[in-house]
Structures are given as structure tokens and as C-alpha cells.
């Protein structure tokens, strides 16, 4: 849900993603940036599976159902697999399609989060607080690291999707408009992602981890 031009690494006039920009500068010799990045679909429930199976959203349904998903390839390479998402995937039966594979070792979604937090109402689209799922990701990677296991994992976040979630203390782009809410949600996500990047550096995992 992020446009290329809204990220600081593509638009220096915006201060929406300073942590990713600092990461790019620090690892400039190992940072590869697509100058003409495009989305594969403008609808989440098509774009996410399309990323995972590598097929166009316009491909035949039977081809989609038969195609391997990313964790099928990862498991063939003897990697631990996981999928952590602030969405629940109840839309259109996608949960059965995405999460029932025996090649997916672990998943944690909005459904699992709200299942243990009964005081919170399940949001119809997703949980905006990206830090919840990034913290869960760090916990899971740390457990794999302690067991010396290599992994291939997917993190799927919601905060930059309308209605654009952010904490008031992280409201760095001034103004009261849909556009400023959108930019502030990107900054909020950048702050959350910084926790993951810091963890990978502190555990010295950054030198043998590919982040896409």
C-alpha cells in the first residue's frame, strides 16, 4: 500500500522513511533499488498471493491453485519457513489456499493475534500497529537463530493501508489531510521496521540475510 514516490529513498523531499534511507546509506554497496518499481495488482487479496506464487493475477484459476508458493521453493532448499501478517486472510477462502501447506512451518496473522487478545475487536481489514507483528517476527527469528536454523520468511504489514495508522507521537508530517495521514503512516512503519533492522545487526545476522 505504499507508492514509490512516497518513500524517502525515491523522494528526498519527504522524510517518511529515514531508517530505511539510513540503512541504504550504511549498506550502499549491497543495496539494490528498483528505480521503476511497480505493483503486480492494486488489490491486496490479489497482490499478496501473486507475490507468493509468482503468477500474474490474470492467470487461469487452475494454474494458480497448482502453482508452488514461495515456501515450497524455500522448503526444497531446506529452509525454515514462516509467514507473519497483520491481515487475517479470511477473504474469499484465501486462508485455506495460503496457510494450509505442510511446507509452511509457522504462521502468525491478525486472527492469531486477536485470538489471544480478546479485549480487542477484530478489525475487518487488518491491525494497523505494525510493531506488533514486527516484534512477533523478531521473537520467531530469534528462536530459529538460537537453533542455528536458516530461514525464508514473509512479513506482510497493514499500517500504510487506508485509513493510515500511526501514533500521535510519530506524527512528523504536519497538516490534517488524508495525504499527511498517509505519509505519517509510512513514517510509523519505518520506525517499526527499524526494530527488525537493529535486531539483525545486533545478532550479526545482517551479513548473511537478504532483505527484499
mmCIF file with all atom_site columns, C-alpha atoms in Angstrom:
data_model
loop_
_atom_site.group_PDB
_atom_site.id
_atom_site.type_symbol
_atom_site.label_atom_id
_atom_site.label_alt_id
_atom_site.label_comp_id
_atom_site.label_asym_id
_atom_site.label_entity_id
_atom_site.label_seq_id
_atom_site.pdbx_PDB_ins_code
_atom_site.Cartn_x
_atom_site.Cartn_y
_atom_site.Cartn_z
_atom_site.occupancy
_atom_site.B_iso_or_equiv
_atom_site.pdbx_formal_charge
_atom_site.auth_seq_id
_atom_site.auth_comp_id
_atom_site.auth_asym_id
_atom_site.auth_atom_id
_atom_site.pdbx_PDB_model_num
ATOM 1   C CA . UNK A 1 1   ? 0.000   0.000   0.000   1.00 0.00 ? 1   UNK A CA 1
ATOM 2   C CA . UNK A 1 2   ? 2.992   2.317   -0.441  1.00 0.00 ? 2   UNK A CA 1
ATOM 3   C CA . UNK A 1 3   ? 3.614   4.302   -3.597  1.00 0.00 ? 3   UNK A CA 1
ATOM 4   C CA . UNK A 1 4   ? 7.183   4.536   -4.822  1.00 0.00 ? 4   UNK A CA 1
ATOM 5   C CA . UNK A 1 5   ? 7.156   8.346   -4.699  1.00 0.00 ? 5   UNK A CA 1
ATOM 6   C CA . UNK A 1 6   ? 6.071   8.344   -1.030  1.00 0.00 ? 6   UNK A CA 1
ATOM 7   C CA . UNK A 1 7   ? 9.257   6.616   0.165   1.00 0.00 ? 7   UNK A CA 1
ATOM 8   C CA . UNK A 1 8   ? 12.218  8.772   1.108   1.00 0.00 ? 8   UNK A CA 1
ATOM 9   C CA . UNK A 1 9   ? 14.648  6.617   -0.895  1.00 0.00 ? 9   UNK A CA 1
ATOM 10  C CA . UNK A 1 10  ? 12.695  7.651   -4.007  1.00 0.00 ? 10  UNK A CA 1
ATOM 11  C CA . UNK A 1 11  ? 11.800  11.178  -2.953  1.00 0.00 ? 11  UNK A CA 1
ATOM 12  C CA . UNK A 1 12  ? 14.342  13.093  -0.846  1.00 0.00 ? 12  UNK A CA 1
ATOM 13  C CA . UNK A 1 13  ? 11.893  15.949  -0.227  1.00 0.00 ? 13  UNK A CA 1
ATOM 14  C CA . UNK A 1 14  ? 9.873   13.651  2.058   1.00 0.00 ? 14  UNK A CA 1
ATOM 15  C CA . UNK A 1 15  ? 11.099  12.464  5.458   1.00 0.00 ? 15  UNK A CA 1
ATOM 16  C CA . UNK A 1 16  ? 8.838   9.431   5.569   1.00 0.00 ? 16  UNK A CA 1
ATOM 17  C CA . UNK A 1 17  ? 11.391  6.612   5.868   1.00 0.00 ? 17  UNK A CA 1
ATOM 18  C CA . UNK A 1 18  ? 14.615  7.899   7.486   1.00 0.00 ? 18  UNK A CA 1
ATOM 19  C CA . UNK A 1 19  ? 15.570  4.497   8.897   1.00 0.00 ? 19  UNK A CA 1
ATOM 20  C CA . UNK A 1 20  ? 15.387  2.750   5.532   1.00 0.00 ? 20  UNK A CA 1
ATOM 21  C CA . UNK A 1 21  ? 17.303  5.665   3.994   1.00 0.00 ? 21  UNK A CA 1
ATOM 22  C CA . UNK A 1 22  ? 20.000  5.365   6.676   1.00 0.00 ? 22  UNK A CA 1
ATOM 23  C CA . UNK A 1 23  ? 20.107  1.607   6.081   1.00 0.00 ? 23  UNK A CA 1
ATOM 24  C CA . UNK A 1 24  ? 20.584  2.230   2.362   1.00 0.00 ? 24  UNK A CA 1
ATOM 25  C CA . UNK A 1 25  ? 23.428  4.649   3.047   1.00 0.00 ? 25  UNK A CA 1
ATOM 26  C CA . UNK A 1 26  ? 25.122  2.319   5.528   1.00 0.00 ? 26  UNK A CA 1
ATOM 27  C CA . UNK A 1 27  ? 24.995  -0.683  3.179   1.00 0.00 ? 27  UNK A CA 1
ATOM 28  C CA . UNK A 1 28  ? 25.257  1.215   -0.092  1.00 0.00 ? 28  UNK A CA 1
ATOM 29  C CA . UNK A 1 29  ? 27.424  -1.457  -1.731  1.00 0.00 ? 29  UNK A CA 1
ATOM 30  C CA . UNK A 1 30  ? 24.823  -4.130  -1.046  1.00 0.00 ? 30  UNK A CA 1
ATOM 31  C CA . UNK A 1 31  ? 21.624  -2.149  -1.534  1.00 0.00 ? 31  UNK A CA 1
ATOM 32  C CA . UNK A 1 32  ? 19.847  -2.635  -4.856  1.00 0.00 ? 32  UNK A CA 1
ATOM 33  C CA . UNK A 1 33  ? 16.935  -0.374  -5.676  1.00 0.00 ? 33  UNK A CA 1
ATOM 34  C CA . UNK A 1 34  ? 14.380  -0.799  -8.445  1.00 0.00 ? 34  UNK A CA 1
ATOM 35  C CA . UNK A 1 35  ? 14.013  2.635   -9.989  1.00 0.00 ? 35  UNK A CA 1
ATOM 36  C CA . UNK A 1 36  ? 10.737  1.772   -11.700 1.00 0.00 ? 36  UNK A CA 1
ATOM 37  C CA . UNK A 1 37  ? 9.067   -0.405  -9.096  1.00 0.00 ? 37  UNK A CA 1
ATOM 38  C CA . UNK A 1 38  ? 5.532   -1.446  -9.991  1.00 0.00 ? 38  UNK A CA 1
ATOM 39  C CA . UNK A 1 39  ? 2.735   -3.210  -8.180  1.00 0.00 ? 39  UNK A CA 1
ATOM 40  C CA . UNK A 1 40  ? 1.542   -6.524  -9.552  1.00 0.00 ? 40  UNK A CA 1
ATOM 41  C CA . UNK A 1 41  ? -2.061  -5.762  -8.531  1.00 0.00 ? 41  UNK A CA 1
ATOM 42  C CA . UNK A 1 42  ? -3.833  -2.837  -6.887  1.00 0.00 ? 42  UNK A CA 1
ATOM 43  C CA . UNK A 1 43  ? -5.962  -5.127  -4.708  1.00 0.00 ? 43  UNK A CA 1
ATOM 44  C CA . UNK A 1 44  ? -4.371  -6.704  -1.624  1.00 0.00 ? 44  UNK A CA 1
ATOM 45  C CA . UNK A 1 45  ? -6.120  -10.043 -1.812  1.00 0.00 ? 45  UNK A CA 1
ATOM 46  C CA . UNK A 1 46  ? -4.785  -10.495 -5.355  1.00 0.00 ? 46  UNK A CA 1
ATOM 47  C CA . UNK A 1 47  ? -1.358  -8.909  -4.982  1.00 0.00 ? 47  UNK A CA 1
ATOM 48  C CA . UNK A 1 48  ? -0.250  -10.899 -1.905  1.00 0.00 ? 48  UNK A CA 1
ATOM 49  C CA . UNK A 1 49  ? -0.927  -14.387 -3.371  1.00 0.00 ? 49  UNK A CA 1
ATOM 50  C CA . UNK A 1 50  ? 0.521   -13.188 -6.691  1.00 0.00 ? 50  UNK A CA 1
ATOM 51  C CA . UNK A 1 51  ? 3.780   -12.251 -4.951  1.00 0.00 ? 51  UNK A CA 1
ATOM 52  C CA . UNK A 1 52  ? 3.852   -15.639 -3.238  1.00 0.00 ? 52  UNK A CA 1
ATOM 53  C CA . UNK A 1 53  ? 3.184   -17.770 -6.336  1.00 0.00 ? 53  UNK A CA 1
ATOM 54  C CA . UNK A 1 54  ? 4.943   -15.580 -8.908  1.00 0.00 ? 54  UNK A CA 1
ATOM 55  C CA . UNK A 1 55  ? 1.970   -15.573 -11.279 1.00 0.00 ? 55  UNK A CA 1
ATOM 56  C CA . UNK A 1 56  ? 0.029   -12.713 -12.799 1.00 0.00 ? 56  UNK A CA 1
ATOM 57  C CA . UNK A 1 57  ? -3.328  -12.074 -11.115 1.00 0.00 ? 57  UNK A CA 1
ATOM 58  C CA . UNK A 1 58  ? -4.837  -12.649 -14.550 1.00 0.00 ? 58  UNK A CA 1
ATOM 59  C CA . UNK A 1 59  ? -3.554  -16.217 -14.791 1.00 0.00 ? 59  UNK A CA 1
ATOM 60  C CA . UNK A 1 60  ? -6.069  -19.064 -15.003 1.00 0.00 ? 60  UNK A CA 1
ATOM 61  C CA . UNK A 1 61  ? -7.511  -20.111 -11.636 1.00 0.00 ? 61  UNK A CA 1
ATOM 62  C CA . UNK A 1 62  ? -6.431  -23.725 -12.087 1.00 0.00 ? 62  UNK A CA 1
ATOM 63  C CA . UNK A 1 63  ? -2.859  -22.613 -12.746 1.00 0.00 ? 63  UNK A CA 1
ATOM 64  C CA . UNK A 1 64  ? -2.943  -20.552 -9.564  1.00 0.00 ? 64  UNK A CA 1
ATOM 65  C CA . UNK A 1 65  ? -4.138  -23.487 -7.500  1.00 0.00 ? 65  UNK A CA 1
ATOM 66  C CA . UNK A 1 66  ? -1.440  -25.769 -8.934  1.00 0.00 ? 66  UNK A CA 1
ATOM 67  C CA . UNK A 1 67  ? 1.491   -23.339 -8.700  1.00 0.00 ? 67  UNK A CA 1
ATOM 68  C CA . UNK A 1 68  ? 4.041   -23.713 -5.872  1.00 0.00 ? 68  UNK A CA 1
ATOM 69  C CA . UNK A 1 69  ? 4.184   -20.909 -3.326  1.00 0.00 ? 69  UNK A CA 1
ATOM 70  C CA . UNK A 1 70  ? 7.379   -19.252 -2.119  1.00 0.00 ? 70  UNK A CA 1
ATOM 71  C CA . UNK A 1 71  ? 7.680   -21.549 0.893   1.00 0.00 ? 71  UNK A CA 1
ATOM 72  C CA . UNK A 1 72  ? 7.519   -24.619 -1.367  1.00 0.00 ? 72  UNK A CA 1
ATOM 73  C CA . UNK A 1 73  ? 10.745  -23.457 -3.016  1.00 0.00 ? 73  UNK A CA 1
ATOM 74  C CA . UNK A 1 74  ? 12.253  -22.464 0.336   1.00 0.00 ? 74  UNK A CA 1
ATOM 75  C CA . UNK A 1 75  ? 11.493  -25.851 1.872   1.00 0.00 ? 75  UNK A CA 1
ATOM 76  C CA . UNK A 1 76  ? 13.139  -27.531 -1.127  1.00 0.00 ? 76  UNK A CA 1
ATOM 77  C CA . UNK A 1 77  ? 16.267  -25.563 -0.146  1.00 0.00 ? 77  UNK A CA 1
ATOM 78  C CA . UNK A 1 78  ? 15.985  -26.955 3.422   1.00 0.00 ? 78  UNK A CA 1
ATOM 79  C CA . UNK A 1 79  ? 14.987  -23.608 4.932   1.00 0.00 ? 79  UNK A CA 1
ATOM 80  C CA . UNK A 1 80  ? 12.581  -22.999 7.800   1.00 0.00 ? 80  UNK A CA 1
ATOM 81  C CA . UNK A 1 81  ? 9.534   -21.119 6.515   1.00 0.00 ? 81  UNK A CA 1
ATOM 82  C CA . UNK A 1 82  ? 7.147   -18.653 8.113   1.00 0.00 ? 82  UNK A CA 1
ATOM 83  C CA . UNK A 1 83  ? 4.518   -16.073 7.222   1.00 0.00 ? 83  UNK A CA 1
ATOM 84  C CA . UNK A 1 84  ? 3.646   -13.222 9.600   1.00 0.00 ? 84  UNK A CA 1
ATOM 85  C CA . UNK A 1 85  ? 0.841   -10.884 8.604   1.00 0.00 ? 85  UNK A CA 1
ATOM 86  C CA . UNK A 1 86  ? -1.355  -8.202  10.147  1.00 0.00 ? 86  UNK A CA 1
ATOM 87  C CA . UNK A 1 87  ? -4.156  -9.483  7.897   1.00 0.00 ? 87  UNK A CA 1
ATOM 88  C CA . UNK A 1 88  ? -6.339  -12.489 8.660   1.00 0.00 ? 88  UNK A CA 1
ATOM 89  C CA . UNK A 1 89  ? -6.823  -13.940 5.133   1.00 0.00 ? 89  UNK A CA 1
ATOM 90  C CA . UNK A 1 90  ? -10.432 -14.878 5.626   1.00 0.00 ? 90  UNK A CA 1
ATOM 91  C CA . UNK A 1 91  ? -11.323 -13.101 2.399   1.00 0.00 ? 91  UNK A CA 1
ATOM 92  C CA . UNK A 1 92  ? -12.607 -15.399 -0.327  1.00 0.00 ? 92  UNK A CA 1
ATOM 93  C CA . UNK A 1 93  ? -11.141 -18.583 1.131   1.00 0.00 ? 93  UNK A CA 1
ATOM 94  C CA . UNK A 1 94  ? -7.537  -17.373 0.831   1.00 0.00 ? 94  UNK A CA 1
ATOM 95  C CA . UNK A 1 95  ? -6.717  -18.759 4.273   1.00 0.00 ? 95  UNK A CA 1
ATOM 96  C CA . UNK A 1 96  ? -7.191  -22.308 3.013   1.00 0.00 ? 96  UNK A CA 1
ATOM 97  C CA . UNK A 1 97  ? -5.149  -21.539 -0.083  1.00 0.00 ? 97  UNK A CA 1
ATOM 98  C CA . UNK A 1 98  ? -2.235  -19.793 1.628   1.00 0.00 ? 98  UNK A CA 1
ATOM 99  C CA . UNK A 1 99  ? -1.884  -21.221 5.101   1.00 0.00 ? 99  UNK A CA 1
ATOM 100 C CA . UNK A 1 100 ? -2.632  -24.939 4.867   1.00 0.00 ? 100 UNK A CA 1
ATOM 101 C CA . UNK A 1 101 ? 0.566   -26.033 3.117   1.00 0.00 ? 101 UNK A CA 1
ATOM 102 C CA . UNK A 1 102 ? 2.730   -28.525 5.002   1.00 0.00 ? 102 UNK A CA 1
ATOM 103 C CA . UNK A 1 103 ? 5.706   -26.562 3.616   1.00 0.00 ? 103 UNK A CA 1
ATOM 104 C CA . UNK A 1 104 ? 4.777   -23.570 5.788   1.00 0.00 ? 104 UNK A CA 1
ATOM 105 C CA . UNK A 1 105 ? 6.311   -24.239 9.206   1.00 0.00 ? 105 UNK A CA 1
ATOM 106 C CA . UNK A 1 106 ? 4.826   -21.308 11.086  1.00 0.00 ? 106 UNK A CA 1
ATOM 107 C CA . UNK A 1 107 ? 2.332   -18.512 10.585  1.00 0.00 ? 107 UNK A CA 1
ATOM 108 C CA . UNK A 1 108 ? 1.020   -15.721 12.777  1.00 0.00 ? 108 UNK A CA 1
ATOM 109 C CA . UNK A 1 109 ? -1.732  -13.433 11.476  1.00 0.00 ? 109 UNK A CA 1
ATOM 110 C CA . UNK A 1 110 ? -4.324  -10.987 12.712  1.00 0.00 ? 110 UNK A CA 1
ATOM 111 C CA . UNK A 1 111 ? -6.525  -13.985 13.552  1.00 0.00 ? 111 UNK A CA 1
ATOM 112 C CA . UNK A 1 112 ? -3.936  -15.462 15.925  1.00 0.00 ? 112 UNK A CA 1
ATOM 113 C CA . UNK A 1 113 ? -3.272  -12.055 17.496  1.00 0.00 ? 113 UNK A CA 1
ATOM 114 C CA . UNK A 1 114 ? -6.933  -11.247 18.170  1.00 0.00 ? 114 UNK A CA 1
ATOM 115 C CA . UNK A 1 115 ? -7.460  -14.823 19.349  1.00 0.00 ? 115 UNK A CA 1
ATOM 116 C CA . UNK A 1 116 ? -5.228  -14.190 22.362  1.00 0.00 ? 116 UNK A CA 1
ATOM 117 C CA . UNK A 1 117 ? -6.256  -10.540 22.818  1.00 0.00 ? 117 UNK A CA 1
ATOM 118 C CA . UNK A 1 118 ? -9.956  -10.981 23.439  1.00 0.00 ? 118 UNK A CA 1
ATOM 119 C CA . UNK A 1 119 ? -10.239 -7.430  24.734  1.00 0.00 ? 119 UNK A CA 1
ATOM 120 C CA . UNK A 1 120 ? -9.670  -6.101  21.210  1.00 0.00 ? 120 UNK A CA 1
ATOM 121 C CA . UNK A 1 121 ? -12.224 -6.167  18.446  1.00 0.00 ? 121 UNK A CA 1
ATOM 122 C CA . UNK A 1 122 ? -11.155 -7.914  15.270  1.00 0.00 ? 122 UNK A CA 1
ATOM 123 C CA . UNK A 1 123 ? -10.663 -5.287  12.571  1.00 0.00 ? 123 UNK A CA 1
ATOM 124 C CA . UNK A 1 124 ? -12.410 -6.124  9.267   1.00 0.00 ? 124 UNK A CA 1
ATOM 125 C CA . UNK A 1 125 ? -9.243  -5.417  7.263   1.00 0.00 ? 125 UNK A CA 1
ATOM 126 C CA . UNK A 1 126 ? -6.184  -5.737  9.487   1.00 0.00 ? 126 UNK A CA 1
ATOM 127 C CA . UNK A 1 127 ? -4.265  -4.485  12.522  1.00 0.00 ? 127 UNK A CA 1
ATOM 128 C CA . UNK A 1 128 ? -2.629  -1.129  11.879  1.00 0.00 ? 128 UNK A CA 1
ATOM 129 C CA . UNK A 1 129 ? 0.092   -1.329  14.529  1.00 0.00 ? 129 UNK A CA 1
ATOM 130 C CA . UNK A 1 130 ? 2.981   -2.809  12.535  1.00 0.00 ? 130 UNK A CA 1
ATOM 131 C CA . UNK A 1 131 ? 5.169   -3.027  15.645  1.00 0.00 ? 131 UNK A CA 1
ATOM 132 C CA . UNK A 1 132 ? 3.017   -5.891  16.991  1.00 0.00 ? 132 UNK A CA 1
ATOM 133 C CA . UNK A 1 133 ? 3.865   -8.128  14.063  1.00 0.00 ? 133 UNK A CA 1
ATOM 134 C CA . UNK A 1 134 ? 7.462   -6.980  13.699  1.00 0.00 ? 134 UNK A CA 1
ATOM 135 C CA . UNK A 1 135 ? 8.043   -7.803  17.366  1.00 0.00 ? 135 UNK A CA 1
ATOM 136 C CA . UNK A 1 136 ? 6.493   -11.225 16.783  1.00 0.00 ? 136 UNK A CA 1
ATOM 137 C CA . UNK A 1 137 ? 8.779   -11.652 13.785  1.00 0.00 ? 137 UNK A CA 1
ATOM 138 C CA . UNK A 1 138 ? 11.868  -10.809 15.857  1.00 0.00 ? 138 UNK A CA 1
ATOM 139 C CA . UNK A 1 139 ? 10.844  -13.347 18.508  1.00 0.00 ? 139 UNK A CA 1
ATOM 140 C CA . UNK A 1 140 ? 10.442  -16.052 15.875  1.00 0.00 ? 140 UNK A CA 1
ATOM 141 C CA . UNK A 1 141 ? 13.705  -15.290 14.074  1.00 0.00 ? 141 UNK A CA 1
ATOM 142 C CA . UNK A 1 142 ? 15.494  -15.247 17.411  1.00 0.00 ? 142 UNK A CA 1
ATOM 143 C CA . UNK A 1 143 ? 14.205  -18.731 18.231  1.00 0.00 ? 143 UNK A CA 1
ATOM 144 C CA . UNK A 1 144 ? 15.363  -20.009 14.829  1.00 0.00 ? 144 UNK A CA 1
ATOM 145 C CA . UNK A 1 145 ? 18.737  -18.322 15.274  1.00 0.00 ? 145 UNK A CA 1
ATOM 146 C CA . UNK A 1 146 ? 19.196  -19.956 18.674  1.00 0.00 ? 146 UNK A CA 1
ATOM 147 C CA . UNK A 1 147 ? 18.683  -23.316 16.955  1.00 0.00 ? 147 UNK A CA 1
ATOM 148 C CA . UNK A 1 148 ? 21.101  -22.361 14.140  1.00 0.00 ? 148 UNK A CA 1
ATOM 149 C CA . UNK A 1 149 ? 18.348  -22.725 11.549  1.00 0.00 ? 149 UNK A CA 1
ATOM 150 C CA . UNK A 1 150 ? 18.330  -20.838 8.267   1.00 0.00 ? 150 UNK A CA 1
ATOM 151 C CA . UNK A 1 151 ? 15.014  -19.423 7.156   1.00 0.00 ? 151 UNK A CA 1
ATOM 152 C CA . UNK A 1 152 ? 12.889  -17.858 4.441   1.00 0.00 ? 152 UNK A CA 1
ATOM 153 C CA . UNK A 1 153 ? 10.111  -15.723 5.880   1.00 0.00 ? 153 UNK A CA 1
ATOM 154 C CA . UNK A 1 154 ? 7.473   -13.278 4.694   1.00 0.00 ? 154 UNK A CA 1
ATOM 155 C CA . UNK A 1 155 ? 6.328   -10.224 6.651   1.00 0.00 ? 155 UNK A CA 1
ATOM 156 C CA . UNK A 1 156 ? 3.091   -8.600  5.495   1.00 0.00 ? 156 UNK A CA 1
ATOM 157 C CA . UNK A 1 157 ? 2.055   -5.298  7.116   1.00 0.00 ? 157 UNK A CA 1
ATOM 158 C CA . UNK A 1 158 ? -1.085  -3.166  7.111   1.00 0.00 ? 158 UNK A CA 1
ATOM 159 C CA . UNK A 1 159 ? -0.306  0.198   8.699   1.00 0.00 ? 159 UNK A CA 1
ATOM 160 C CA . UNK A 1 160 ? 0.168   2.127   5.444   1.00 0.00 ? 160 UNK A CA 1
ATOM 161 C CA . UNK A 1 161 ? -3.171  0.904   4.064   1.00 0.00 ? 161 UNK A CA 1
ATOM 162 C CA . UNK A 1 162 ? -6.127  3.289   4.423   1.00 0.00 ? 162 UNK A CA 1
ATOM 163 C CA . UNK A 1 163 ? -7.206  4.537   6.953   1.00 0.00 ? 163 UNK A CA 1
ATOM 164 C CA . UNK A 1 164 ? -3.451  5.044   7.606   1.00 0.00 ? 164 UNK A CA 1
ATOM 165 C CA . UNK A 1 165 ? -2.490  4.145   11.185  1.00 0.00 ? 165 UNK A CA 1
ATOM 166 C CA . UNK A 1 166 ? 0.173   5.932   13.243  1.00 0.00 ? 166 UNK A CA 1
ATOM 167 C CA . UNK A 1 167 ? 0.835   7.010   16.818  1.00 0.00 ? 167 UNK A CA 1
ATOM 168 C CA . UNK A 1 168 ? 0.395   10.689  17.585  1.00 0.00 ? 168 UNK A CA 1
ATOM 169 C CA . UNK A 1 169 ? 3.996   10.951  18.845  1.00 0.00 ? 169 UNK A CA 1
ATOM 170 C CA . UNK A 1 170 ? 5.160   9.840   15.386  1.00 0.00 ? 170 UNK A CA 1
ATOM 171 C CA . UNK A 1 171 ? 3.122   12.455  13.543  1.00 0.00 ? 171 UNK A CA 1
ATOM 172 C CA . UNK A 1 172 ? 6.091   14.137  11.879  1.00 0.00 ? 172 UNK A CA 1
ATOM 173 C CA . UNK A 1 173 ? 4.402   15.320  8.671   1.00 0.00 ? 173 UNK A CA 1
ATOM 174 C CA . UNK A 1 174 ? 2.279   18.309  9.686   1.00 0.00 ? 174 UNK A CA 1
ATOM 175 C CA . UNK A 1 175 ? -1.213  19.040  8.454   1.00 0.00 ? 175 UNK A CA 1
ATOM 176 C CA . UNK A 1 176 ? -4.642  17.459  8.687   1.00 0.00 ? 176 UNK A CA 1
ATOM 177 C CA . UNK A 1 177 ? -5.394  15.673  5.450   1.00 0.00 ? 177 UNK A CA 1
ATOM 178 C CA . UNK A 1 178 ? -5.641  12.204  4.004   1.00 0.00 ? 178 UNK A CA 1
ATOM 179 C CA . UNK A 1 179 ? -2.245  12.750  2.362   1.00 0.00 ? 179 UNK A CA 1
ATOM 180 C CA . UNK A 1 180 ? -0.458  13.717  5.601   1.00 0.00 ? 180 UNK A CA 1
ATOM 181 C CA . UNK A 1 181 ? -2.056  10.746  7.388   1.00 0.00 ? 181 UNK A CA 1
ATOM 182 C CA . UNK A 1 182 ? -0.694  8.530   4.619   1.00 0.00 ? 182 UNK A CA 1
ATOM 183 C CA . UNK A 1 183 ? 2.842   9.951   4.947   1.00 0.00 ? 183 UNK A CA 1
ATOM 184 C CA . UNK A 1 184 ? 2.758   9.654   8.737   1.00 0.00 ? 184 UNK A CA 1
ATOM 185 C CA . UNK A 1 185 ? 1.696   6.009   8.494   1.00 0.00 ? 185 UNK A CA 1
ATOM 186 C CA . UNK A 1 186 ? 4.764   5.338   6.327   1.00 0.00 ? 186 UNK A CA 1
ATOM 187 C CA . UNK A 1 187 ? 6.958   7.014   8.932   1.00 0.00 ? 187 UNK A CA 1
ATOM 188 C CA . UNK A 1 188 ? 5.321   4.905   11.642  1.00 0.00 ? 188 UNK A CA 1
ATOM 189 C CA . UNK A 1 189 ? 6.060   1.743   9.646   1.00 0.00 ? 189 UNK A CA 1
ATOM 190 C CA . UNK A 1 190 ? 9.653   2.881   9.126   1.00 0.00 ? 190 UNK A CA 1
ATOM 191 C CA . UNK A 1 191 ? 10.054  3.276   12.910  1.00 0.00 ? 191 UNK A CA 1
ATOM 192 C CA . UNK A 1 192 ? 8.731   -0.254  13.415  1.00 0.00 ? 192 UNK A CA 1
ATOM 193 C CA . UNK A 1 193 ? 10.973  -1.735  10.717  1.00 0.00 ? 193 UNK A CA 1
ATOM 194 C CA . UNK A 1 194 ? 13.970  -0.140  12.413  1.00 0.00 ? 194 UNK A CA 1
ATOM 195 C CA . UNK A 1 195 ? 13.445  -2.583  15.305  1.00 0.00 ? 195 UNK A CA 1
ATOM 196 C CA . UNK A 1 196 ? 13.917  -5.510  12.919  1.00 0.00 ? 196 UNK A CA 1
ATOM 197 C CA . UNK A 1 197 ? 16.988  -3.981  11.251  1.00 0.00 ? 197 UNK A CA 1
ATOM 198 C CA . UNK A 1 198 ? 18.584  -3.236  14.643  1.00 0.00 ? 198 UNK A CA 1
ATOM 199 C CA . UNK A 1 199 ? 17.958  -6.807  15.801  1.00 0.00 ? 199 UNK A CA 1
ATOM 200 C CA . UNK A 1 200 ? 19.566  -8.281  12.672  1.00 0.00 ? 200 UNK A CA 1
ATOM 201 C CA . UNK A 1 201 ? 22.610  -6.081  13.175  1.00 0.00 ? 201 UNK A CA 1
ATOM 202 C CA . UNK A 1 202 ? 22.970  -6.811  16.887  1.00 0.00 ? 202 UNK A CA 1
ATOM 203 C CA . UNK A 1 203 ? 22.750  -10.558 16.293  1.00 0.00 ? 203 UNK A CA 1
ATOM 204 C CA . UNK A 1 204 ? 25.205  -10.249 13.381  1.00 0.00 ? 204 UNK A CA 1
ATOM 205 C CA . UNK A 1 205 ? 22.646  -11.779 11.033  1.00 0.00 ? 205 UNK A CA 1
ATOM 206 C CA . UNK A 1 206 ? 22.717  -8.860  8.647   1.00 0.00 ? 206 UNK A CA 1
ATOM 207 C CA . UNK A 1 207 ? 25.772  -10.100 6.719   1.00 0.00 ? 207 UNK A CA 1
ATOM 208 C CA . UNK A 1 208 ? 24.083  -13.307 5.601   1.00 0.00 ? 208 UNK A CA 1
ATOM 209 C CA . UNK A 1 209 ? 20.469  -12.152 5.337   1.00 0.00 ? 209 UNK A CA 1
ATOM 210 C CA . UNK A 1 210 ? 18.790  -10.984 2.138   1.00 0.00 ? 210 UNK A CA 1
ATOM 211 C CA . UNK A 1 211 ? 16.005  -8.466  2.721   1.00 0.00 ? 211 UNK A CA 1
ATOM 212 C CA . UNK A 1 212 ? 13.658  -7.781  -0.179  1.00 0.00 ? 212 UNK A CA 1
#
